Coordinates of C-alpha atoms in Angstrom, one line a residue:
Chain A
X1 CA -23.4 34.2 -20.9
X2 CA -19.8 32.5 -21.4
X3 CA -19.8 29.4 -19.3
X4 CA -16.7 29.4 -16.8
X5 CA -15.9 25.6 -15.7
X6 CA -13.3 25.6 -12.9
X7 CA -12.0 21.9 -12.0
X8 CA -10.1 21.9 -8.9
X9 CA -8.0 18.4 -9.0
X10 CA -5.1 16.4 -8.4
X11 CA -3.4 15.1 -11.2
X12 CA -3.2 10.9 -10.3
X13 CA -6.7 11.6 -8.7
X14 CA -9.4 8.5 -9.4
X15 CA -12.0 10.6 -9.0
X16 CA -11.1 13.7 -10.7
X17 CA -10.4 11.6 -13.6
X18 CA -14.2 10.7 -14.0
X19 CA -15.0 14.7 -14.3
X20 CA -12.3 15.3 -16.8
X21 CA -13.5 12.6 -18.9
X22 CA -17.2 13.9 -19.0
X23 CA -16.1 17.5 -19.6
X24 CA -14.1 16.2 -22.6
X25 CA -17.1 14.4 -24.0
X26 CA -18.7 17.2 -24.2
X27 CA -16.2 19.5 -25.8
X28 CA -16.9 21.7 -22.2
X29 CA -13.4 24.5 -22.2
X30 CA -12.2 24.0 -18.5
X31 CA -10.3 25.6 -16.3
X32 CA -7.8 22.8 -14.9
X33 CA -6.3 23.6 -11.4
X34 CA -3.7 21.6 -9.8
X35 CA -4.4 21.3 -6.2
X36 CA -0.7 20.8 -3.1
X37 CA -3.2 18.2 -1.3
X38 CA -0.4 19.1 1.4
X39 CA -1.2 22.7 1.4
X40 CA -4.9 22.9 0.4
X41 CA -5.8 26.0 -1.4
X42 CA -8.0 28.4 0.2
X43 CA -10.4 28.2 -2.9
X44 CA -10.4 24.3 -2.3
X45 CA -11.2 24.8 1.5
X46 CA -13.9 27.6 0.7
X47 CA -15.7 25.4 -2.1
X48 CA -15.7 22.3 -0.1
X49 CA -15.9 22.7 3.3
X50 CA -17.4 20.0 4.2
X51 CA -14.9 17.2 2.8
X52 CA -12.1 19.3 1.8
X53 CA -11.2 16.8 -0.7
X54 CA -11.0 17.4 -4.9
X55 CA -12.4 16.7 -7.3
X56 CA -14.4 20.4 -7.1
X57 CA -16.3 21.3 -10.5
X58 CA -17.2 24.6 -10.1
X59 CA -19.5 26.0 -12.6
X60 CA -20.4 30.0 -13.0
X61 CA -18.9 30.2 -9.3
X62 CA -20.9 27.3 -7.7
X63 CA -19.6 24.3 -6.6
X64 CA -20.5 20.8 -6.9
X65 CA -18.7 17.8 -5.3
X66 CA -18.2 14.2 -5.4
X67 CA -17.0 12.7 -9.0
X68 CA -20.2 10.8 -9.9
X69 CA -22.1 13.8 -8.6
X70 CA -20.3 15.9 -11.1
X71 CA -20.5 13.5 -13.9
X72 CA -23.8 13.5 -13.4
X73 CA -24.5 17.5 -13.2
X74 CA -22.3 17.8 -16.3
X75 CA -24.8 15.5 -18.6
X76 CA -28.2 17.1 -17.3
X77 CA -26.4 20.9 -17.8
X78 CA -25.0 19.9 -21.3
X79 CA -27.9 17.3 -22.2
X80 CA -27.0 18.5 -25.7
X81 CA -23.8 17.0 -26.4
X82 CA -23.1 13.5 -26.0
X83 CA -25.1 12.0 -23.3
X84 CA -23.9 10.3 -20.7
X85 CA -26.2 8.4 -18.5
X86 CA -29.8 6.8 -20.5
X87 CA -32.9 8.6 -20.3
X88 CA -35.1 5.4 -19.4
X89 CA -35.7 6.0 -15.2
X90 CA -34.5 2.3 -15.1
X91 CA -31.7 2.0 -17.1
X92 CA -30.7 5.2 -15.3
X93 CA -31.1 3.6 -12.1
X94 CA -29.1 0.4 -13.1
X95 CA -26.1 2.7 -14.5
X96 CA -26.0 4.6 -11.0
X97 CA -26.0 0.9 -9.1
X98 CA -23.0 -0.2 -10.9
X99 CA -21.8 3.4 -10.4
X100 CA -22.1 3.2 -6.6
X101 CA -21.2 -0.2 -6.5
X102 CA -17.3 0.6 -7.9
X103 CA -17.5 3.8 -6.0
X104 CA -18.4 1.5 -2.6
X105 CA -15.4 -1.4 -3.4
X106 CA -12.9 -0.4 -5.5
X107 CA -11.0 2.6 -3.8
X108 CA -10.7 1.2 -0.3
X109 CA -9.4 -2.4 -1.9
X110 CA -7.2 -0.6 -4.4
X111 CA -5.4 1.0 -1.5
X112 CA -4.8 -2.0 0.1
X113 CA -2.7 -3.6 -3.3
X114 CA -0.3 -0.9 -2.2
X115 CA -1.0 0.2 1.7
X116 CA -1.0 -3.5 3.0
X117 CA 1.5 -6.4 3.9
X118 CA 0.7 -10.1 4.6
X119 CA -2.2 -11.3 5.4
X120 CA -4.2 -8.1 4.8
X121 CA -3.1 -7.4 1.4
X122 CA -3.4 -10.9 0.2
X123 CA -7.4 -10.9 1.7
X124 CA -7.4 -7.8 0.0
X125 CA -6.2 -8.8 -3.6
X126 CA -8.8 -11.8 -2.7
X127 CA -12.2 -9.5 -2.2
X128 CA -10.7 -6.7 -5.3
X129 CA -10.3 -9.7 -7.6
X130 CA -13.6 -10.6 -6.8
X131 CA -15.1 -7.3 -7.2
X132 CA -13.6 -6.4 -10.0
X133 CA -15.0 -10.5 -11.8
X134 CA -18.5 -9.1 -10.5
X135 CA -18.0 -5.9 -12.5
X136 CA -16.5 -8.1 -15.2
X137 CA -19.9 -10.1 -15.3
X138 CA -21.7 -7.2 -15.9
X139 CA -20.2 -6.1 -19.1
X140 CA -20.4 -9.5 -20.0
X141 CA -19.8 -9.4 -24.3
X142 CA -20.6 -5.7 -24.9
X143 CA -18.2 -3.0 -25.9
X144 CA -19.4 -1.0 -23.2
X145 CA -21.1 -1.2 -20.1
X146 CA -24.2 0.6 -21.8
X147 CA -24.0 -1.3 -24.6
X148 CA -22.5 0.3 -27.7
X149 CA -21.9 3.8 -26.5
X150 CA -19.7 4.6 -23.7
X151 CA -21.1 6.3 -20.8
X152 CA -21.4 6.6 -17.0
X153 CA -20.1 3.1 -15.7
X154 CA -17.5 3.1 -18.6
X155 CA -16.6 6.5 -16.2
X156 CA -17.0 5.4 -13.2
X157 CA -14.7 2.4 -13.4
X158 CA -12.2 3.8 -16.4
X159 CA -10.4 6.2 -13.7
X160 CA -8.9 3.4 -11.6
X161 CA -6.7 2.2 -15.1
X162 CA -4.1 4.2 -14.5
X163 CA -3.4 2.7 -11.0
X164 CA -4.0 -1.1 -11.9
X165 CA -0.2 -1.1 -12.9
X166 CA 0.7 0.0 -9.6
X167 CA -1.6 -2.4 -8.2
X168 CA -0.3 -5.0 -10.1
X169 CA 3.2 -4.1 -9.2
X170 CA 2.4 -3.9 -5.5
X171 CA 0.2 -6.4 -5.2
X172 CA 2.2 -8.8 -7.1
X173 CA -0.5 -10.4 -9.4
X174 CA -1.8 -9.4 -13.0
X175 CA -5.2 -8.3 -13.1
X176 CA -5.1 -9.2 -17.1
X177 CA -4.8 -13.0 -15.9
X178 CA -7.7 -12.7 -13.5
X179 CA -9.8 -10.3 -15.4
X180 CA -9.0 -10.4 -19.0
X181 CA -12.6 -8.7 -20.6
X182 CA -11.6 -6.2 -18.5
X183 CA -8.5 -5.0 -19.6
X184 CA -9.4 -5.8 -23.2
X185 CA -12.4 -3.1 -22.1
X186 CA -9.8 -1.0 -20.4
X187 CA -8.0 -0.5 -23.9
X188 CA -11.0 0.1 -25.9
X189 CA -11.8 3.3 -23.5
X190 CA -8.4 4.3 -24.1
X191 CA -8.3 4.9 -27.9
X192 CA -10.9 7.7 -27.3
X193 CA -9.8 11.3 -26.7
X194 CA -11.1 11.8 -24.0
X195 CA -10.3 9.3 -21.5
X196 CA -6.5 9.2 -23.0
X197 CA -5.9 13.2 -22.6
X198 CA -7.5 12.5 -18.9
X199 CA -6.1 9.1 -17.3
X200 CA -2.8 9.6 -15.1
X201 CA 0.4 8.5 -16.4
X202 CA 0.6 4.8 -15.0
X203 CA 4.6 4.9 -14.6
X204 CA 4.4 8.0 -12.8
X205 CA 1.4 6.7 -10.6
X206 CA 3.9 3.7 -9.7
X207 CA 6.7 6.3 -9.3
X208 CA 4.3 8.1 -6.4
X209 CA 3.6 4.9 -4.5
X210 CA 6.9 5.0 -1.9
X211 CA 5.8 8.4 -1.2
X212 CA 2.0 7.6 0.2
X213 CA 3.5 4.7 1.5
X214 CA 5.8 7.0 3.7
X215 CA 2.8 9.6 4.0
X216 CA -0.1 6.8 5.6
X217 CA 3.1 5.2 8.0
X218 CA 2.7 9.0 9.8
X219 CA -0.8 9.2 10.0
Chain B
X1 CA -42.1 8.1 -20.7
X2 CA -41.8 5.3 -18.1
X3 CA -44.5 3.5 -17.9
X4 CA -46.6 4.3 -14.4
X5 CA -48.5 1.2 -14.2
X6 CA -48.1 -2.2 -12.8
X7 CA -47.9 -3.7 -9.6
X8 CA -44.9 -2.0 -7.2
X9 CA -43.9 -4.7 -4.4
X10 CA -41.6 -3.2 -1.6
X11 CA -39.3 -5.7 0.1
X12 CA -38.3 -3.8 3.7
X13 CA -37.8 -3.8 7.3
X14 CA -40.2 -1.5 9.6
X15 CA -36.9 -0.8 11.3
X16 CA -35.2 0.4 8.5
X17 CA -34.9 4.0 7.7
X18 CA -33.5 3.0 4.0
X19 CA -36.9 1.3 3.2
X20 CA -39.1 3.8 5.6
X21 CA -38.0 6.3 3.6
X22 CA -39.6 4.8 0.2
X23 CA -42.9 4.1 1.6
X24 CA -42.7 7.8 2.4
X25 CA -42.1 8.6 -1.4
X26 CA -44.5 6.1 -2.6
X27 CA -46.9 7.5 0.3
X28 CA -46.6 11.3 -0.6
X29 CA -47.2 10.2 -4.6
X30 CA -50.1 7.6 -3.4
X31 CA -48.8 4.7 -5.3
X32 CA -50.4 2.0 -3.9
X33 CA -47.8 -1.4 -3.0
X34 CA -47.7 -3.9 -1.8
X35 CA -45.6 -4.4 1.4
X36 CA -43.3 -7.5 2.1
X37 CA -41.6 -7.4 5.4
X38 CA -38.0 -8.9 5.9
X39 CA -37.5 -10.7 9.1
X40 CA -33.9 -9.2 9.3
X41 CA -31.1 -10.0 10.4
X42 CA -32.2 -13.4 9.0
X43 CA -32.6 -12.7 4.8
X44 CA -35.8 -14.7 2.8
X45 CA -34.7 -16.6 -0.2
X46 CA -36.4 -13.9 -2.0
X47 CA -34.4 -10.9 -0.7
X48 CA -31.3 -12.6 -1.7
X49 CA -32.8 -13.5 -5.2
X50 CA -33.7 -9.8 -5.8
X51 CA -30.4 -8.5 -4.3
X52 CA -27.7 -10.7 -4.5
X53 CA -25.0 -8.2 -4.7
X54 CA -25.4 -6.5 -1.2
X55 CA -28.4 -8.8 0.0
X56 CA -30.3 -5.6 1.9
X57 CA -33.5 -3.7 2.0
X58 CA -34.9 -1.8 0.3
X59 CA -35.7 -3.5 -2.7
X60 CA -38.5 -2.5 -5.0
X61 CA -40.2 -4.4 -7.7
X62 CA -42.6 -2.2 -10.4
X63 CA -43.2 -5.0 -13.2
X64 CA -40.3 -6.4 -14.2
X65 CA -37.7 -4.0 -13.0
X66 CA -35.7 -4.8 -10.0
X67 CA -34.2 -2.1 -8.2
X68 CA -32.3 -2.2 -4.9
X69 CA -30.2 0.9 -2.8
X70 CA -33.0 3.4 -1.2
X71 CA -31.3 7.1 -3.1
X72 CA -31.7 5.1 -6.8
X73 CA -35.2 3.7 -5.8
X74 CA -36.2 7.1 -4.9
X75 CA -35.0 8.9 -8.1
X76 CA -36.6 6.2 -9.9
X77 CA -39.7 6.7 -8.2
X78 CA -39.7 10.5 -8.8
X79 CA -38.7 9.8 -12.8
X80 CA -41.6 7.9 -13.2
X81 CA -44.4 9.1 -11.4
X82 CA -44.2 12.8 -11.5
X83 CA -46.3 14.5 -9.2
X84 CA -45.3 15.9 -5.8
X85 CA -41.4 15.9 -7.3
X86 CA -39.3 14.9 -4.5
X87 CA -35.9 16.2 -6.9
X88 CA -35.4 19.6 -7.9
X89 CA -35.4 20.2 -11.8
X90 CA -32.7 22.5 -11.9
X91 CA -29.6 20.5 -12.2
X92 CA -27.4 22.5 -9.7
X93 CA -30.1 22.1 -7.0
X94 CA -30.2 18.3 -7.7
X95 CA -26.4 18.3 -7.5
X96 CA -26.7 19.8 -4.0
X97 CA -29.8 17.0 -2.8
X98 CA -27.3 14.1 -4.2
X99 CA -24.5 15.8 -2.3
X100 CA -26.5 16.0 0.9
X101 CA -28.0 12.9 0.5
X102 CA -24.9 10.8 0.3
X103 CA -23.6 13.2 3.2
X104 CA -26.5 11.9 5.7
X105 CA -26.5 8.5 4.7
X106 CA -22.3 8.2 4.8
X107 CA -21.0 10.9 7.6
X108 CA -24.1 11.3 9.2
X109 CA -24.6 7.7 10.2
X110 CA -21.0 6.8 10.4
X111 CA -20.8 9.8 13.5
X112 CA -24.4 9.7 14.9
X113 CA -24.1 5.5 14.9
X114 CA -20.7 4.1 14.6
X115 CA -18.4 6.2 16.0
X116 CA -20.7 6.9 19.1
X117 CA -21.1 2.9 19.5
X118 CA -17.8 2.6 19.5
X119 CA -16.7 5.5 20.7
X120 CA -12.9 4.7 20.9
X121 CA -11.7 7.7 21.8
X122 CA -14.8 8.2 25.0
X123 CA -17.9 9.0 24.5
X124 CA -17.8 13.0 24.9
X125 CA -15.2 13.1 22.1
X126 CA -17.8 10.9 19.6
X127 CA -20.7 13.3 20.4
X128 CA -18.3 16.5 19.8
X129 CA -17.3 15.0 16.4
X130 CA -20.8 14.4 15.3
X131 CA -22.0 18.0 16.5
X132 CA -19.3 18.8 13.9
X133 CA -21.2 17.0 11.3
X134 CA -24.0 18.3 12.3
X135 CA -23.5 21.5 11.8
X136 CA -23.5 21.8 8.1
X137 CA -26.9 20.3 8.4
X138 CA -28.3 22.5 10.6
X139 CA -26.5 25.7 8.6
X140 CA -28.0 23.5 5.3
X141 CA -32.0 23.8 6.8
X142 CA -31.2 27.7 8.6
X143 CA -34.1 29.9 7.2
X144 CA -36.1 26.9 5.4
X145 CA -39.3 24.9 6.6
X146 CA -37.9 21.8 4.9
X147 CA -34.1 20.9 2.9
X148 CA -36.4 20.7 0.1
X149 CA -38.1 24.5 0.6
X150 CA -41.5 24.4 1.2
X151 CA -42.0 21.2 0.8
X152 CA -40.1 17.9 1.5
X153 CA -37.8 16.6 -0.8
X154 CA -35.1 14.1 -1.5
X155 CA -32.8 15.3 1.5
X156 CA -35.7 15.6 4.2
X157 CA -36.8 11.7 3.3
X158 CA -33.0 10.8 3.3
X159 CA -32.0 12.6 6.9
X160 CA -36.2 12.5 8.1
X161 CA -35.8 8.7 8.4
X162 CA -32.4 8.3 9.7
X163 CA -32.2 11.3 12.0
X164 CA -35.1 11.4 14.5
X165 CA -37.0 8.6 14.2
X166 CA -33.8 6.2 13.7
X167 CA -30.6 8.1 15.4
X168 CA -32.8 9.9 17.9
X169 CA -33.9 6.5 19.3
X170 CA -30.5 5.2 19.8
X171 CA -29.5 8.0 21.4
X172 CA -32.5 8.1 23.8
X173 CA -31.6 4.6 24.6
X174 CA -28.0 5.8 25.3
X175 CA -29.5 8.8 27.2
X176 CA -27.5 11.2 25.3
X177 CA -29.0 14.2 23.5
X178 CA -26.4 14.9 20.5
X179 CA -28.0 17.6 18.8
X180 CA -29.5 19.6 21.5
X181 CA -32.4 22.4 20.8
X182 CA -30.3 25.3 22.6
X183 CA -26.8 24.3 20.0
X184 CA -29.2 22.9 16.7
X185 CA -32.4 24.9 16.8
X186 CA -33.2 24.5 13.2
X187 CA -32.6 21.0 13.1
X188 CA -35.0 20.7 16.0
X189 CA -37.6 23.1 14.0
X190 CA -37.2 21.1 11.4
X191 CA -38.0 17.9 13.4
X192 CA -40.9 19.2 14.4
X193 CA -42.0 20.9 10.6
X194 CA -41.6 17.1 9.6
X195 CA -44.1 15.4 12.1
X196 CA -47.2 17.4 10.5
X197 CA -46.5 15.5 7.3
X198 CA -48.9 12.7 6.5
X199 CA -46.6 10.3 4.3
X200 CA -43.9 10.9 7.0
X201 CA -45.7 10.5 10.3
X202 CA -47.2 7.3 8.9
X203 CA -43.5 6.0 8.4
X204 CA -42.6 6.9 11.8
X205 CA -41.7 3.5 13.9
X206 CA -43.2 2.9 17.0
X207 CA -41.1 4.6 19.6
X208 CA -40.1 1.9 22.5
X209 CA -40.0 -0.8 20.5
X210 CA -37.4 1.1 18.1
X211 CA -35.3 2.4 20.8
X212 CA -35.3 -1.3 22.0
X213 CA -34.8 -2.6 18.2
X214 CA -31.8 0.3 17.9
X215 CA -30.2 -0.7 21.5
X216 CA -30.0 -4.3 19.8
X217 CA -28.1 -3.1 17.2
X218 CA -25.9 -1.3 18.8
X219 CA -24.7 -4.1 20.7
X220 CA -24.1 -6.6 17.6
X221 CA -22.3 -3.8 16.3
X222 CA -20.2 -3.4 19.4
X223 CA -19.4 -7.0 19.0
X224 CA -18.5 -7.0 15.3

């Protein structure tokens, strides 16, 4: 049976970015469909009704959700190919921690570099700096965050690149100055295929920014 | 394959239903531990050595591995000892117990706790949004003894210790019934389908002194 891989996304999307990059790695042929987040699709609504949000992988006509989720679906379908996440129960549990961990900090700080003024943005650039030096202690000297092969973590985190520019911008500081293993780690994941062919454009993702702005001052 | 033996300490809170639901996994496996109790809110030395990133319970120690965050501790657990699985094999199905999983323990408690603490917009209009939530659980468990089948799984330790014997408390305290047997009957089936099970019944807190323990709570959270 011919697999068909569906991935229902949005193309500056964080998350999304995580799914694209796993599907690449393992040479999976996907269907990529661009979602109005304005005007969700009925196949969007119908796949995930509960969150009605994209990324949605869906696979032979059944959908999973959540990025890390997907990520993690994708290596244990397609343990084949390049794998993704280790097969030791430990080192597998340590690569989900760090996993969770960005997926718990990153994107509500992140939205505050653009989203915030004053005294909440600068508290904000505060705690995301130091999240991001915790996540920078963690790789430490190694090329990637599993050692020499790139994997989950390298995933997880590798999404958010194409909006540090915008963060930068916005938040008016350089992450490179704070963070510098980081971006030097940032650039290494670029040169592969996969994660260049997925990543958002960062001067478009800049371009966007006045319009959210304009879209959270009506909710 | 992960080695099985070694000591396994547990660092929890009989409160808790992130570390209840362990001892329910290491329970339904019979891996013997050994049981450390945190005196929360105040954290030992210990707790924050073992988990200085968050600084919460669970955190379980087999050997020389370290693992905190109850949904990576249970994986872990089912990876390395493998009888009574908790996880499905199939990958699709596990997809769907992570899903859930991360539903109950972000939505569930954010409506059946937070919201209805707070309840900004009234207390009627936090019970109506939960029953919302609630309602893909209930469709989730329609036509099944457990989320897991026919046995408990990943999902019914994740929602089993957070939903009755947690949420149900602090509602009694509130004297509100949110999920009531007429609007969620198989919830409520599945309620009762989980107190026959040993490693789960032997996890359940004692009743007054968690509605008491949960009332607590609510008020420091009311305050924060």
């Amino acid at each position: 049976m011919v697999d068909e891989v569906i991935l229902l996304d949005y193309w500056p999307g964080m998350f999304g970015v995580r799914t694209r990059i796993a599907l690449e790695e393992k040479n999976i042929k996907f269907d990529y469909r661009e979602q109005d987040l304005c005007n969700k699709s009925a196949l969007l609504l119908e796949m995930n009704p509960v969150h009605k949000k994209i990324p949605v992988l869906i696979h032979n006509g059944k959908p999973v959700c959540e990025s890390l989720i997907q990520v993690e679906y994708i290596d244990e379908t397609w343990p084949m190919e390049y794998p993704l996440l280790p097969s030791d129960p430990y080192q597998r549990a340590h690569a989900r921690f760090w996993g969770d961990f960005i997926d718990k900090m990153l994107p509500g700080l992140g939205k505050l570099m653009w989203g915030a003024k004053g005294v909440e943005q600068e508290l904000g650039k505060k705690e995301f700096i130091e999240m991001l030096k915790t996540v920078e202690f963690e790789l430490g000297d190694k090329t990637y965050f599993g050692g020499e092969t790139f994997g989950y973590v390298d995933i997880a985190l590798i999404g958010f690149y194409g909006w540090f520019d915008a963060f930068e911008k916005y938040g008016n500081f350089s992450i490179e100055a704070e963070c510098p293993t980081i971006i030097a780690w940032a650039k290494r994941c670029v040169k592969r295929d996969s994660v260049a062919k997925s990543l958002p454009d960062s001067e478009k993702v800049i371009e966007l920014i006045p319009e959210l702005k304009k879209k959270k001052r009506v909710e | 394959m992960a080695e099985k033996e070694g000591k396994i300490k547990l660092l929890g809170c009989w409160a808790s239903p992130f570390s209840r639901r362990v001892e329910m996994a290491l329970k339904l496996k019979g891996i013997p531990y050994e049981y450390l109790e945190e005196a929360l809110p105040n954290k030992s030395p210990l707790l924050l050595e073992l988990n200085p990133i968050h600084k919460k319970v669970p955190v379980l120690v087999h050997n020389d591995k370290i693992l905190p965050e109850s949904h990576l501790i249970l994986e872990y657990i089912d990876q390395t000892w493998s009888n009574n699985p908790i996880l499905p094999q199939d990958p699709y199905e596990k997809a769907m117990a992570r899903f859930w999983a991360k539903f109950i323990d972000e939505q569930i408690l954010t409506v059946g706790f937070r919201s209805l603490v707070k309840a900004e917009k009234g207390r009627e209009v936090a019970i109506e949004e939960a029953r919302e939530k609630f309602a893909f659980l209930e469709k989730e468990v329609t036509g099944k003894d457990f989320f897991g089948g026919k046995t408990i799984g990943f999902v019914d330790m994740v929602a089993g210790s957070i939903i009755p014997f947690c949420l149900a408390r602090l509602w009694e305290g509130m004297i509100i019934d949110v999920i009531p047997e007429d609007e969620f009957p198989e919830l409520n089936r599945w309620i009762k389908n989980l107190k026959d099970i040993d490693c789960v019944r032997e996890c359940i807190p004692h009743r007054e002194k968690q509605i008491e323990h949960m009332m607590k709570v609510s008020e420091r959270y009311k305050l924060a």
